[in-house]
Amino acid sequence: MSRLSNRATDRESTVAGVAAETLSERQPQGRILVAGDADGAVEQALAGGGAQVVSWHRLALDGKPAMPWPAEGVFDGAVLRLPRGWAAFQMALHALAARLAPGAPLWIVGSNDEGVTSAPKRFDGLVDGVETLTIKRRARVLEARRTDAPAKGNLEDWRETVTLSLPERAEPLRLVSYPGLFAHGHLDAGTECLLKVLPEIAAGTAVLDFGCGAGVIARAVRERTPDAKLTLLDIDAVALHAARQNVPDAELVLSDGLSGLGSRERFGLIVSNPPLHRGKDEDFGMLEALVAGTKQYLKLRGSLVAVTQRTAGVGKLFKTAFGHADLLLETPQFQVWKGTPK
C-alpha cells in the first residue's frame, strides 16, 4: 500500500474511532441506518450497544456489498459519514432524512479539513437543532434532529440528463447522470484527451472501461464500434446505475479493483481514466494496481490505454509493467499512455 493510500486509511480509522466512541456513550436503540462507514467501527459500536444496524455503502470498498440507495423503511436514527463533495452529501442527506420520523436523530461524522463544520449550511431544512457532540483528533460528531420538511427520498428524484460534446462526433451526446458523479454535467478534460487518441477498435473486440463512472468512455466506444463487447467496472453503485442507462447492453461489474472480474476474463482493450482519490486524499493505489494487474486480463496483443494527470508519474509504471509503452498524448496537465505486453 502506498503512502497516500495509508493517509486515506488513517483518516478513515480516526474519524470512525471518534464517532464510535461518541455513539457508544449515547447507546442509541432501535433500527439505526449507517451510511458510508468504511472502517466498520461505527456499526460495531452501535450493535454492541444494542442497536439494530442497517448498513448502506455506495462504494464497494474492500469487497463490501454496495447499493445505489439505502434500504426502505423507517429508522430510529441514522449516521452519515461525510462523503466527498457537497453534491454527494446533499443527496445522501435526503436519502437518510426520508427514512427518519420527525424528531429522530441524525449524526454526521467527518474531519475538520473535509469541511464537516460547513455541513449545517447544507441541511436544506431537513434537520435542525444541530449540536457538536465531539471534537477530537481533528474529527467531529454532529447531532441534529429530523424536521417535517419533505425530502427527495428516491434515487430517480436526482436523475439528470446531461449533454456532452465528444471528440470526432458531430452531434452532442445525451447521457444520464446523478449529482456527485465524476465530471457530472461536463466532459472531463482527461477523458477528452483519451478519446482524442483512442486507438481503432476492431469489430467484436472485448473492451473493459475501468473506473467507468457514468459510462462516458464506454458510450464513446459503442458509438465508434457498435458491436464491441463492453464491460464497465466501477466502485460506485450510483455510477453503475447511471452507466446501465447510458450503455444498456454492457456487462456491469461493481468492484474496487480488477479482482471483481472473473478469473478467465480477457480483453482486447482496457481503457481508463482511473480514480486518483479516496475521500479527500490523493491515492495512487488504484492506478498502481491497475497497471500492475492488467496483463493477466489482456488477450494476446491487447493493450491498456489510460489517462492521468502528469503528476502521477504513470510513464515509469507503464515502462516497468509492459514490454511496449507509448506516450500517445501529453498536455500541460495530462498524459495518455498505452501499454502492450510482450
C-alpha positions in Angstrom: 0.0 0.0 0.0 1.4 3.4 -0.9 2.0 6.3 1.5 -1.0 8.1 0.0 -3.2 5.0 0.5 -2.1 4.9 4.1 -3.1 8.5 4.6 -6.6 7.9 3.4 -6.9 4.8 5.6 -5.6 6.6 8.6 -8.1 9.4 8.2 -11.0 6.9 7.9 -10.0 5.0 11.0 -9.5 8.2 13.0 -13.0 9.6 12.1 -14.6 6.2 12.6 -12.9 5.8 16.0 -14.1 9.2 17.3 -17.6 8.5 16.1 -17.7 5.0 17.5 -16.6 6.3 20.9 -19.2 9.1 20.9 -22.1 6.8 19.9 -21.0 4.1 22.3 -21.6 6.6 25.1 -25.0 7.6 23.8 -26.1 4.0 23.1 -29.0 4.7 20.6 -31.6 2.0 20.4 -33.9 0.7 17.7 -33.1 0.5 14.0 -30.2 2.7 13.0 -29.2 3.3 9.4 -25.5 3.8 8.9 -24.2 5.3 5.7 -20.6 5.1 4.5 -18.9 3.5 7.5 -16.0 2.1 5.5 -14.0 1.3 8.6 -16.8 -0.6 10.3 -16.1 0.8 13.8 -19.4 2.8 14.0 -21.6 -0.2 13.0 -19.8 -2.4 15.6 -20.2 0.2 18.3 -23.9 0.6 17.7 -24.5 -3.1 17.5 -22.5 -3.5 20.7 -24.8 -1.0 22.5 -28.0 -3.0 21.5 -29.0 -1.2 18.3 -30.2 -3.0 15.2 -27.8 -1.7 12.5 -28.6 -1.5 8.8 -25.7 -0.5 6.5 -25.7 1.5 3.4 -22.5 1.6 1.3 -22.4 3.3 -2.1 -18.8 2.3 -2.6 -17.8 -1.4 -2.8 -14.6 -0.7 -0.8 -12.8 -3.9 0.3 -15.5 -6.1 -1.1 -18.3 -4.6 0.9 -21.8 -5.0 -0.7 -22.8 -1.7 -2.2 -26.2 -0.3 -3.3 -27.0 3.0 -5.1 -29.7 3.8 -2.5 -30.4 2.8 1.2 -33.0 0.2 2.2 -36.6 1.2 2.5 -38.3 1.5 5.9 -38.5 3.8 8.9 -35.4 4.1 11.2 -35.0 5.4 14.7 -31.8 7.2 13.8 -29.1 7.5 11.1 -25.4 8.1 10.9 -23.8 9.7 7.9 -20.1 9.6 7.2 -19.4 12.8 5.4 -18.9 11.9 1.7 -16.5 13.6 -0.7 -18.3 16.5 -2.4 -21.3 18.5 -1.3 -23.5 17.2 -4.1 -23.0 13.7 -2.8 -23.6 14.9 0.8 -26.9 16.6 -0.2 -28.2 13.5 -2.0 -27.2 11.2 0.9 -28.8 13.6 3.4 -32.1 13.5 1.6 -31.9 9.7 1.3 -31.4 9.3 5.0 -33.9 12.0 6.1 -36.6 10.4 4.0 -36.3 7.3 6.3 -36.4 9.2 9.6 -39.5 10.3 11.5 -39.7 13.9 12.8 -37.5 14.3 15.9 -35.3 11.3 15.1 -31.5 11.9 15.4 -29.1 12.2 12.6 -25.4 12.0 13.4 -22.9 13.4 10.9 -19.2 12.5 11.3 -16.2 13.8 9.4 -12.9 15.5 9.8 -12.3 19.3 10.1 -10.4 19.5 6.8 -13.1 17.6 5.0 -15.4 20.5 5.8 -17.7 18.9 8.4 -18.2 22.2 10.1 -19.9 23.5 6.9 -22.4 20.7 6.8 -25.2 22.6 8.7 -25.2 25.2 5.9 -26.4 22.5 3.5 -29.2 20.9 5.6 -32.0 22.0 3.3 -34.3 22.4 6.3 -34.4 18.6 6.7 -32.8 18.6 10.1 -32.2 21.3 12.7 -31.0 21.9 16.3 -27.5 20.9 15.4 -25.1 20.2 18.3 -21.5 19.4 18.2 -21.1 16.3 20.4 -17.4 15.7 20.0 -14.3 17.5 18.7 -11.3 15.1 18.9 -8.3 14.3 16.8 -9.4 16.8 14.2 -12.7 14.9 13.8 -16.2 15.9 14.8 -19.5 14.3 15.5 -22.6 16.5 14.9 -26.1 15.6 16.0 -29.3 17.1 14.5 -33.0 16.2 14.6 -35.2 15.5 11.7 -37.8 18.1 10.9 -41.0 17.5 8.9 -39.7 19.1 5.7 -40.2 16.8 2.7 -37.1 15.0 1.4 -36.2 13.8 -2.1 -36.1 10.2 -1.0 -35.9 8.3 -4.2 -32.8 8.0 -6.4 -34.7 8.9 -9.5 -35.6 12.2 -7.9 -32.0 13.1 -8.6 -31.7 11.8 -12.1 -30.5 14.3 -14.6 -29.9 14.3 -18.4 -26.7 16.0 -19.4 -25.4 16.9 -22.9 -21.8 16.3 -23.8 -19.8 17.1 -27.0 -17.4 14.3 -27.7 -14.3 14.5 -30.0 -14.9 13.3 -33.5 -18.7 13.3 -33.0 -20.8 15.8 -34.8 -23.9 15.5 -32.6 -23.8 16.1 -28.8 -24.5 13.0 -26.7 -27.3 12.9 -24.1 -26.4 10.9 -21.0 -27.9 10.2 -17.7 -26.1 11.4 -14.6 -26.5 12.0 -10.9 -25.1 14.6 -8.5 -21.7 13.7 -7.1 -20.6 11.6 -10.0 -17.2 12.3 -11.6 -17.3 15.2 -14.0 -21.1 15.5 -13.6 -22.6 17.5 -16.4 -19.5 18.1 -18.4 -16.8 16.2 -20.3 -13.7 15.8 -18.1 -10.6 17.2 -19.7 -8.7 14.0 -19.1 -11.4 11.9 -20.7 -11.4 14.2 -23.7 -7.6 13.7 -24.1 -8.1 9.9 -24.0 -10.9 10.0 -26.6 -8.8 12.1 -28.9 -6.2 9.3 -29.2 -8.3 6.2 -28.6 -7.0 3.5 -31.0 -9.1 2.0 -33.7 -11.2 -0.8 -32.2 -11.9 -3.8 -34.4 -15.4 -5.2 -34.6 -16.3 -7.6 -31.8 -13.4 -6.5 -29.6 -13.9 -7.1 -25.9 -13.3 -3.8 -24.1 -13.2 -3.0 -20.4 -13.8 0.5 -19.1 -12.1 0.5 -15.7 -13.5 3.2 -13.3 -16.2 3.9 -15.8 -18.2 6.4 -13.9 -21.4 7.2 -15.8 -20.0 5.3 -18.8 -18.8 8.2 -21.0 -15.8 6.4 -22.4 -17.7 3.2 -22.9 -20.5 5.0 -24.7 -18.0 6.7 -27.0 -16.6 3.3 -27.8 -20.1 2.0 -28.5 -20.7 4.9 -30.9 -17.4 4.1 -32.8 -17.7 0.3 -32.7 -21.3 -0.7 -32.3 -20.6 -4.4 -31.8 -17.8 -4.1 -29.3 -18.3 -6.3 -26.3 -18.3 -3.8 -23.4 -17.7 -4.4 -19.7 -17.9 -1.5 -17.3 -16.3 -1.6 -13.9 -16.6 0.9 -11.0 -16.6 1.1 -7.3 -19.6 3.4 -7.0 -23.1 1.8 -7.2 -24.7 5.1 -8.3 -22.2 5.4 -11.1 -23.0 1.9 -12.4 -26.7 2.8 -12.1 -26.2 5.7 -14.5 -23.9 3.6 -16.7 -26.6 0.9 -17.0 -28.9 3.5 -18.6 -26.1 5.0 -20.8 -24.7 1.7 -22.1 -27.7 -0.7 -21.6 -26.2 -3.7 -23.3 -22.9 -3.7 -21.4 -21.9 -6.0 -18.6 -21.5 -4.2 -15.3 -19.1 -5.1 -12.5 -19.3 -3.4 -9.1 -15.8 -3.7 -7.6 -13.0 -1.7 -6.1 -10.4 -3.3 -8.5 -9.7 -5.9 -11.1 -10.4 -8.6 -8.6 -14.1 -8.2 -9.3 -13.6 -9.6 -12.8 -13.9 -13.3 -13.5 -10.5 -15.1 -13.4 -10.9 -16.0 -17.1 -11.9 -12.6 -18.4 -9.7 -11.4 -21.2 -10.0 -8.1 -23.1 -8.5 -6.8 -26.3 -8.5 -3.3 -24.9 -8.8 -1.8 -21.4 -9.4 1.9 -21.2 -9.4 4.0 -18.1 -9.5 7.5 -16.6 -8.7 5.9 -13.2 -9.7 7.4 -9.9 -6.9 9.1 -8.0 -8.7 10.0 -4.8 -10.0 8.2 -1.8 -12.2 10.6 0.0 -10.3 13.9 0.3 -6.8 12.4 -0.1 -5.0 11.6 -3.3 -4.5 7.8 -3.6 -2.5 6.3 -6.4 -3.0 2.8 -5.2 -5.8 2.0 -7.6 -3.7 3.3 -10.5 -0.7 1.2 -9.5 -2.9 -1.9 -9.1 -4.5 -1.3 -12.5 -1.2 -1.1 -14.3 0.4 -4.0 -12.4 -2.6 -6.3 -12.7 -3.7 -5.5 -16.3 -1.6 -8.1 -18.1 -3.5 -11.1 -16.8 -6.7 -9.7 -18.2 -5.4 -8.8 -21.7 -5.6 -11.0 -24.7 -2.6 -11.5 -26.9 -1.6 -8.1 -28.3 -4.2 -6.4 -26.1 -3.5 -3.0 -24.6 -4.2 -0.8 -21.7 -4.8 2.9 -22.6 -5.1 5.2 -19.6 -5.1 9.0 -19.0 -3.8 10.5 -15.8 -2.5 13.8 -14.5 1.2 14.4 -15.4 2.0 14.5 -11.7 1.0 10.8 -11.3 4.2 9.7 -13.0 2.5 6.9 -14.8 5.1 6.6 -17.5 7.5 4.9 -15.2 4.8 2.4 -14.2 3.9 1.6 -17.8 7.6 1.1 -18.8 8.1 -1.2 -15.9 4.9 -3.2 -16.4 4.8 -3.5 -20.2 7.0 -4.7 -23.0 5.8 -1.7 -25.1 4.8 1.6 -23.5 3.9 4.6 -25.7 3.0 8.1 -24.8 0.0 8.9 -27.0 -0.7 12.4 -25.9 0.8 14.9 -23.5 -0.7 18.3 -22.4 0.4 20.6 -19.6 -2.0 18.7 -17.3 -2.5 15.2 -18.7 -0.7 12.2 -20.3 -2.3 9.4 -22.2 -0.2 6.2 -22.1 -0.7 2.9 -24.0 0.9 -0.3 -22.7 1.1 -3.6 -24.5 2.7 -6.7 -23.0 5.4 -8.5 -25.0 
